[in-house]
Amino acid sequence: MFRTRDVSINDVVNPVTALAVVELSPYAVLLAGEGPYVKIFDHGTGQLLAVERVFETQAIHGIITTKQTFRGDHLEISMRLIYIWGGRWLRKGRLYRRQRARSFLGAWAGVPIDGSFHVQIYMDTEIQLNDWILEVRFEPLLKDFAQDPWHQTSNAVLVTAHNDARALLSLQGGCMLGISITHGPRCILYTACIDWTEDGRILVAAGTAFGEVLVWSFADSALVSDNTFPAPSQLHYRFTGHEGSVFGIRISPRLQGSGFEDGKRWIASCSDDRTIRVWDVSNLEAHDDVPETDRKGTGIFIPTFEDEKKSGLSNKCIATVMGHMSRIWDVHFARFKDRLVILSIGEDSTAQTWQLVENISSQKSLQSGQTSSYQLIHWQTHAYHSGKNIWASAVFRKEDGTYSVCTGAADGRTVSYTIHQAHEICGEDISANEWTMADVATQFNETKTLSVLDITGPATITKETLCQRIFGELPGVWIIKRNIKSALATYPSGTFVGEARFEGRPQIDREHDEEYLYTEIGTYTSDQGLDFAATRQYVYRYQRESDTMSVWFVKADNHSTADYLFHELRPESESDSRNGQDLENASVVRASSYHLCNEDHYTPSYEFYLKDLHLCDWKLSYHVKGPQKDYIAEASYGRNTANNDHEPANSEMPIPATRQVKGSEVCDRMEYRIEEDSFKSYVLMSHSSFLTTTAQGRVLSGSLVSSVAEADVAPRNVASMGALKWDLVGHFDALTSSGFGTRAVGSNLVLISGNDGTVFTYNDLAQSIRPTARLSRKVAFLYAQRLQTQLADAANHIVLATCLGLPVAYVYRTGLNSTGSEYEFQSRPFVLAVPEPFVVTSACYIEGINVWLLGSRNGALAVYDASKLSTGTATKASSVLQDVHGQDAVTCIVLLPEQMERHVYTRHMLTSGRDGHYAVHILTTNRDTSRKFKITLRTVHRPMPPFGPNIEGASFDEQTHDLLLWGFRSKEFVVWNASKDIETMTIKCGGAHRNWCYYPRNDGSDGGTFVWTKASVCHVRSQRRASHRVFQAGGHGREIKAMDLSPVLQGTDGSKTQYIATGAEDTAIRIWSHHPQDSLETGFKCLQSLTKHTTGIQQLRWSTDGGLLFSAAGREEFFVWRIQPVPYLGIGVMCEATCPAVTEGGDLRIMDMALKEIDAAQGRTQPRTKREYFISIVYSDSSIRIFHYSSSPRRKTFTLSQSGVYNNIHCLTQIANLHPDIDTFLCTASSDGHLALWPLNTENNDKLEERSEQLRWSYRVPVHQSSIKSLSAIKTEIHNQFLIATGGDDGALGITLFEFGSFSDEPECARLLIPKAHAAAINSVVYVGKGVPRKSNNEEWYRHVFVSSGSDQRVKTWVVKVPKPHDRKVKGVYPFVMRDRYTSVADVAAMATATTEDGTEVFVAGVGMEHFKLEEQGQANLVLEGGSKGKDRGGGVGRESAAAKQAEDERALAPLHDIRSLFY
């Protein structure tokens, strides 16, 4: 029979504790054990196919199926036997796949199937053993399986925690027996592995709690023989060396083929000591003399080399490696053609890949100090889980020889990735290429088919030097101040102040490559106060061959013509004078020279100051000594930003001439030079093609092709998806050393800038490149964007560029010419004035509202009204927003795809920065009737993804609208899907300090192409999909400690939603949406993950309108988060305030909090945007504090209002607000089991912040015998009456009733303690709702429903009956259990309830999450839907009549009559 699926299991997020991949040809499915449930996924697509509950309460620990597959003849059935076990329980079943026919009868009649299939699991026999099951294994070849798989007899063997071997016998009628047949050495095991040998023996490898590895065997004939117990067994090896318990062990297959000795068999073990050890067990001859080890006081035996030598085992540990950061749970073998790979999983939530190779470096053993035969070399770290503990793993060999590795962890996430014999995570959809420039030259020389646009000119150098960099930074205007101190009266001392200008001009002297005319004009003021107009001119020249800069005197009759040499200089970096060409490390660069003028000696000295490779300022001093001169002149040069504002008039310069040459001519020219070239910048035009510039000025295009044959020449490393084909596009002197490019947003227009200000455009259709415009200086930043509407001058793109040293940005419009073959720039650009200091690092043009946004290197954002742009004067920024990303660079500005509103234009935009954050802002612009431009920018979302801190780019997928982020984490390049909360690409590239480019595929596949340079090698990595597949997303990686539901919120489309906030020991806060579905998929969807806290979360509370979330944790961390909807991201979250610490060290833990929102309608005069709260917080030092929190758009403040201490001994654990008509009280619970009332004694609660006296409790009542761990308080229907349910560490449920009188200082109190309400601590009690009032014995009762849960994994529903009091006296309360149900969530710490149209929903959180439904049946009783039957303590209800229900309720009170005496 098939089990009926539990209606609640589609809403479970629990740790994954078992995995198995099963091939049901031609498909493969993944089986995942999650609590007592098994989920079946399509391994190829990740789709959830089926869910089955295997056990009532036991979590699944292992899954195994037969290797043989039974196939039916008619219904296309593929079936395997399956065993699923957990703890002492084991269950047998059948897993089968059936292809769907158009009808059942049609399938029998031969009607073709429709191609789809479904998978079902049939669980029948269940047995319970008297010991913990560690491993189960089917026989390799089951007898008569193909003929009659439904009645298979003896077919499996298992090993228990006490090293017993048992045979599993399936009998007729579906019964099953587990018969003990033999045992190994008596000890406690933590892990075991079973294998069949070639000679008909069953081999057992076991890891003990005391660090030993035991290898023993017995004959497989014992499975069916009638021998008495125990059957003969043989101990082969007792390996010692692990310094902790052995948690995982695996037996390798017999090794055959290259790289290994034939017939070798190895065992891999992992331990608490964080090591992986490999043991040689090839020789399975009997070892009767294996000694019992003498354990030390800890039980762990750590042998010396002499101990191992005496036992003959000194050479059996062939390899050892220190693996993970913490304990290692399991290991696997993966066998490739010429290598053996070991995979390990651990407590650090990573899976590691290791290669076992021969030890050629004489590596010593960690323990004995002897040389190991082999060594484990680390390949890759796979970190796809959060929190702690990967509990389950499975390795599946595919038909192409690669391995699929599946892992499941405590975070509930299940993923799979592929490994092959390359040293990468690599699958069918991934290609990896490595090319040197010599490889490119080889391909060129063999193909000889090039179409080139070339420039004549001198030879180029391969690396930009310091001298060349400084010389290129000199053009422009500098402010000069020169002080002259003369020792001779004939040469007066004084000060010169003026301007110096370096102007580039055509080369006149062929021995030099570049030259500037230097002119300075100013006023010289002598020490006596006399002013003189002064001017001076020189010629500065640069020679590449010698890499020197020279200064020349000008002729007296022609002040612009060089006359004779003044001096030469070659700058060298102060950081390393021995490496004068170390451009990247230069900060202060010095140079000196000498000149003899007749009898006067000139000694010039230069100091150049660089910041980020740009020349900021410099100094020049002359020491002149001679018979006629004796003075020192010291001059300082700084940029003249004022005059540089108006450079656009000269921004356009003539385009250098070009000529067409034949491909063979260029090939011959490059044949001796291209090998010396090097890759510089990259521009990806698509996921399969890119451009790269080189140090010698070449522009190359690379294209991914489907095979190596199409590429003509293979690179050094080619993976599966394709190879590269190279073409030479052009060669320009202007692109030597420093050319970089960019691709236009929304099109394939590519712009490349040269070192002299030339801007080149690449035509993708014609595959040609040509210079289009030239700026006055070298380009520092370049951005292009496609326009949605074509302008009147046919321009369809807009371009922004900045130059080095100029505080302006140029805006061009560009489009194709009349022939449609080339792009043309407008004749004169618009100009934006860049504020000081502001180095542009990102840009974006918002076409609909005509606004430019510029991001800077120091984290600022400048906003420009583009309607005011002109070609004459520079347009200033409308506003500059500081610290958008702290003091780090704004790397990207992206618009969210959305529509504009009318009149008030609003757009959502996203920025990313190198501060590790990305942010979503709402940009609002408005032009009033006077056309005055107003703009506001409000940040609504600012999370920190789990990589960085360098977030370099972002985009929204065009198909799914998922947000993709990419950047660098240490030495890795990472692509992160923020919408799915998964890492889609991870590449070890060496870090951010290199040339690179990334292009996302934008087709919903999470794939992309990454190109980078490392060690002068061009690397290309392309993925058609993510690096790993996520079967289920999961949630927290540690125990959930806090949960709260928001009020029902209404969206802009009229839909209603409710958010769930959870906080866990992993310090993260997750915000979920929940939508119950009829499908198998879970209804939980994580919208955002917040990671600001540094300690475990203690409590969460929503505001009454759902706009704010308050979170509390250890170390006195208390944050306020603002929540609001954001398109495509679900919600936006901003941490708007932090409560100050109350102690100097901030060492206290916040235990609980209570909120009271001050209603603005109570007479306060404040704008509606301002909200105020009283926040009552209890701390672990027995103190209580009340803060007044005020939140307005401009200011968020915390003010300490009142404080008090309970007793300095016991910790306050819970707090709640009670609001009777007479006053306001705080109700606290403590670790001494008491409830205490704290009167606030104020007539107007809104003036609470004005009180200064200390809080003191006025009434205290004992309820529990130990700490109170949960509290839920409600106000009943009776005036000033409060009902409080508490759960204690003593497992008891407390019911307390407070009724406040009009004039009494103390309330009337009745309390009831229900001992053993749970078998362990009650960690959570929540109020569900009110039942329908009933009458019994002519007395009216009010019914209130609570739900409690704790560490015993039981969820109990309680109905508390409160009678209507007579004469204003309290008579008591009457509770009873209505439902007792098991939950798969361990260590329940928090619950929450929500009332919907379908009934009441309960959410349970702890080590996982689960969702239940409560349905009201009959007249008033509430029951749990879809759960186990449980034990109804008098209050369980069915569907009988209302009269029967009432009678049953009365009988339910009988067991509680003996407890009523506790009321007083």
Tab-separated table of N, CA and C in Angstrom, residues 28 756 897:
chain	number	residue	atom	x	y	z
A	28	ALA	N	18.357	10.145	-13.845
A	28	ALA	CA	18.902	9.974	-12.502
A	28	ALA	C	18.104	10.855	-11.558
A	756	ASP	N	46.869	59.082	-25.844
A	756	ASP	CA	46.957	60.497	-26.210
A	756	ASP	C	45.598	61.162	-26.290
A	897	PRO	N	14.525	48.092	-14.038
A	897	PRO	CA	13.560	48.233	-15.148
A	897	PRO	C	12.160	48.481	-14.629
